[in-house]
Structure formats: C-alpha cells, structure tokens
Amino acid sequence: MSAYGAAVVVDRAPGSRDVAPVDPGDLAIVQRVLAPLEETPRFWLVLFAICALGTALGLFAVGYTLWLGIGAWGNNIPVAWAFDIVNFVWWIGIGHAGTFISAFLLLLNQPWRAAFNRMAEAMTLFAVAIAGAFPLLHLGRPWFFYWLMPYPATMGVWPNFKSALPWDAAAVGTYFLVSVMFFYLGLIPDLATSRDRLTGRTRRRVYGVFALGWSGTSSQWRRHRAALKIIAGIAAALVVSVHSIVSFDFAIAQLSGWHSTILPPYFVLGAIYSGFAMVLALAIPVRGWYGMQTIITIDHLERLAKLLLTVCLLLTYCYTAEFSTAAYSNDPLEHATYFAHWPAGPFGWLFWTMLVLNVVVPQVLWFRRYRRNLNVLAGVAIGVLVGMWLERFIIIVSSLAQGALPSTWHGFVPTWVDWGILVGSLSFFGLCFLLFLRFVPAASMGELRRHRIEKIYDGWP
Amino acid sequence: MKVLAEFATPDAALHALAAVKSLGYLDVATHAPFPLTTEEAHAPHGSLPLALLAGGAGLTGVAAGYVVQWWANVASYPLNIGGRPFHAAAAFVPATFETLCLLATAGVFLGFLLFERLPRLWQPEFEIEGFERSSVDRFWVVLNAGKTTVEQVTRDLVPLNPLRIVVSEGDA
C-alpha cells in the first residue's frame, strides 16, 4: 500500500529493483551519457581553470573598454568596424551549425544526428549569447542597449526599422530564444532520466524540478516529438534568415566588397561551414575524454567530414561567383577591391592564408583514409575555424581600410584589448561548454536507445 | 480504477499493450524511457493542434511585429532620412519574420506544456516504489479498468507476464 492508495496485487520478482537489466547494451547508453554528471575528472578541472583565467582576462578587457570607451580598440576611421564585428559574425556563424544539425537533420529523418545534436545545440546557445555581446559593446554605451527594442518610452524615441541594427537585434534575440526553447524541450526526457537515475538528494531534486514532472507516457512522447518537429521546421527557416540579416549589415551598405546580392547565401554557407568545423573540433576531444566512442562513432565523424567538404565546395563556388561578378561588373572600385586590395593590399597575406585554409586544405577530405583520421580531421576543422575568422576580417577590415577615397585610407592594428576580448570570448565559450558537459546529459538518450532498438530488431513497430 | 503493470523489456510491454487493447480495454497508455511505438518516435499523427497553435501564434507575431514597426516609424515618430518613405514595407520584412518565428516557437513550446499539463512535479504514479525505473529500464502499461473488477483485470494481465501489477483506487 503506498501513499496514494495503490496496492501491489501481483509481485513476480520481489526486490526486483536490484535485478540486473534484461538488455545491458541498452542500459550502457544511459550509463555512458550520465557518467560525466557524477564525477569531476582531473582534465576537466585543469581546462576549467585555464578557461576561467582567459574569461577573467576577457572581463578585464571589457571593463577597460567600458571605462575608456571603444577608443581602447584598434578601430579608427575609416576602419570603424573591426574585431568586434568580425567576432560577432564569426560567433553567430558557429552557432548556425547547431541548429542545422538539430533541425535540418531531424526534418530529414537522419538518426545519426542523435550522437551530437545535444552538443551542437549547446554550442549554438553559447555561441549566440557571446555573439550578441559584441554589437552591444560596439554601441559604445552598451548600457543603453535596450534602446534597440521598441518599448513605449516617455521620450517617444523609437528604433529606426529602416536600419540594419534593429534587424540584427530582432534576429539575434529571436535566434537565442528559439534555440533555448528547442534545446530545453529536447532535454526534458533526459532530465527525467537524470532525476531518476543519479544519486544524491540535491542532485535529484534539481534535475527533478527541471524535468517538470516528465513521466514518459505515450502521449508525452508523441506530443514531444511533434513539438520538436514543428520547432525544427521553424528553426530551419529561422537559421537561414539570421545570417542573411547579418549579411544585410554589409550588403545594404555602399562599400565595394560589401555591396553584393550574393552575400546572404554566401554568409549562411560560411556560417554552417565554421559551425561544422567547431562541432568536429569539440566532438573529437570530448569523445576521447569521456570514452564516448560508442556513441559518437568514427562513422558519425566521417559523415560530418563529408558535410564539411560539401559546404567547402559550395563556399568555393560562392568565392568564385563573388570574384567573377566583380570582374564582370567593370566597376573600377570593384576591380580594385577584389583584384588589388584584398589579394595584394596590406592584409593580402591573410587573404591567401584564408583561401588555403578554407578551400585548399579541406580537399584532403576527399580521401576516406583522412576522413577517418582524427588528427587530420581536427586539424582541418581548426584550420577552417581560423580561415572563417580571417574571411570575415578580410571582408570587413580589408574593404574598409582601402575605400573609394584614397586620401582616407588607413591601416588597422589591433590593441591588447581587442585580443583580450577575443581570447576572453573563446575562454568563456570553453567555460560554458565545460559546465554543460559536467551538468547536462550530452546526448539524447531516448533517441539513441530508440535507434538502437530499431537497428537490432528489424521491423520494430 | 487504474491498473499498472510493470515489464522488464520493451517488447513485453508492447506485446501487453496490444493484448489488452484486443481484450477491449480502451483507455490504455504506457510509461517508457524511450518512444516505444513508431507513432511516438516519429509522430505522424496527432500534431494538428500543435501545428494550428504554431500557425495562430505565428500570424499573431506577423501582425504584432508589423504593427509595432508601422506605429514606431510611420505614426508615432516619422523620421525623414534621405526622403525615403515612412512606410517602407520591404524594410519591415526582416523584423516581422523574426517575430513570426519567435511567437510560433513560443506557441508550440507553451502548447506542449499546456496540453501535457506540465509542469507537474508530483504525480500519483511516482509514489509507486521503484517507479523511477520507468525512465531508465522498466516499461509500464497503464489501463483504466472502469467498472471491471480487480480480479478480472488481474486475470487478464497475469498471462502477459508482468513483473508487478499495481492497482490504484480513485482516478489517480
């Protein structure tokens, strides 16, 4: 008899709670995913300390910027946008792969996404939150950031919606909130398993509150799946719109190098490219450290490598289209930007490095041997991350430094504050990701187990 | 009266689910750590209310987003920048699209919680000893017995080989 008036009328296996599970392979997934939630390994502490140190440096640089103003950066006129906007575009681009893996692959019924969709979604959250901080800092007076929102102020001053800045605010804000809802909704069943499986009263209580009382009924699973699919459909459209809107910041300006209709698809592809690279760069070490080789298999990484190569080719097409459009335009300014200032200007060496890292190096992924070699894969991924950062640097700084009026030309040298904020943002990302790995189930157990069952029993209903 | 039967494997639970349905029990559900049936795993049916909610919320988002922009830049504070029109429909598209996505997603998210009556941190089943394994490695079939007697339901369930049969009084 229990507290609410239930009676056990048949008990075939008294004390059955201690009996070993019937299907150990199935339970192994739960054990593997939940193990990191119960211990703090040494490498975690070391990495956490490093990231905390870097974050402290970043916070100091941000504080210095708030104190002195953005004169603390290397920005000047005409290079009014530099590291701040480069970092913004780069970080928000990295976020896109998380949504791509979660949403597109869910809609396309690709079960292998379950191995790293949670990790990629977490990456999205942190990357978008970090990205959003850069334009706010660049406002100069970030404490007035809420002026970007249309709220009924006594001053009666509204944002100008014909400017790209409020579009950005709407896009990044929406993207962050939608990502949070998508991430959390997918997480609820795993939080319930954590609530029921982990030891320790406090731990179970905290996970219990966040699990919202999930009990895995047939209705809950069905509606959960339906809700995820609908949100995935929305997120798939949203993710394309976000980087398109980011590209409008450039495309609606008059500057040659920015003023181009190819920018929206080009930016979206670049975003997905750097994001896939970040997923690889994170998944490869994490699976090793946490012994998750059975969950994130080499086949999964190989598929991701193929996607990376596909996006690489698409992006190469965009580069070609961009340059041939410039050539075809017969506009002397376009010619100067694309054929003199970018490849042979003061940042020409960065331009060529960018092309090597983004276009040439990833071609090794044509070979199966290298797609399945973790060192090569991680190297290519980190190369692409650097290359994509450089691409944004070339587009922004190289175009601004040598504009239409040669008498205004000016170089750009980043200050320690610029570097400090960049290092700080990377460290803060690492810090958030480490906390995620420590406290949140890093893979969707329900989905992994369902796929295992479907694989083992052919024709499972 | 609600009767709950615990099983050790998903196939046993699925078999029992089909069996009790064929015996004429109408109100049957499961508790499982992962989606048991194809319908649960891929949800081809039963998503219409959520989809309608997404559509309704999304259209509200479109209206709200556009009206706010129109109000701000045309009615309340018209700003002449280089002679551009105050009512610039094309320029209002990006933010309108974002409010569409935001409200549609929020609608689905809140709709899921509303339809499933969550959060409900305590549920009567949680009082059953060992029920927490239903999210780890145990599978429960729950049926509403209506006016059928406990003896009859037990007789129906025992051949399906459950680990335990639990009966709760009331509509818990």
Short mmCIF file of C-alpha atoms in Angstrom, two decimals, chain A residues 40 49 52 77 82 88 91 97 105 126 139 200 231 273 286 308 364 372 379 382 394 409 414 434 444 454:
data_model
loop_
_atom_site.label_atom_id
_atom_site.label_comp_id
_atom_site.label_asym_id
_atom_site.label_seq_id
_atom_site.Cartn_x
_atom_site.Cartn_y
_atom_site.Cartn_z
CA THR A 40 34.71 15.79 -11.83
CA ALA A 49 40.99 26.73 -14.63
CA ALA A 52 38.38 30.79 -16.13
CA ILE A 77 38.09 55.97 -39.29
CA ALA A 82 36.99 45.60 -36.87
CA PHE A 88 30.20 38.86 -33.90
CA TRP A 91 30.49 33.51 -33.35
CA ALA A 97 25.70 24.50 -37.29
CA LEU A 105 18.77 16.53 -39.90
CA PHE A 126 26.73 29.73 -26.01
CA LEU A 139 27.38 50.54 -29.36
CA GLY A 200 22.20 12.31 -4.16
CA ILE A 231 10.05 23.85 -33.91
CA TYR A 273 30.95 25.79 -42.56
CA VAL A 286 35.14 15.15 -25.92
CA LEU A 308 32.18 19.80 -44.20
CA VAL A 364 42.07 16.11 -48.14
CA ARG A 372 38.71 8.65 -40.57
CA GLY A 379 43.48 19.83 -37.91
CA ILE A 382 40.66 24.13 -36.60
CA ILE A 394 39.17 40.40 -44.94
CA TRP A 409 42.99 55.09 -46.44
CA PRO A 414 44.53 45.55 -33.06
CA LEU A 434 32.69 22.52 -19.74
CA SER A 444 19.76 12.40 -26.30
CA GLU A 454 15.17 -0.19 -34.42
#
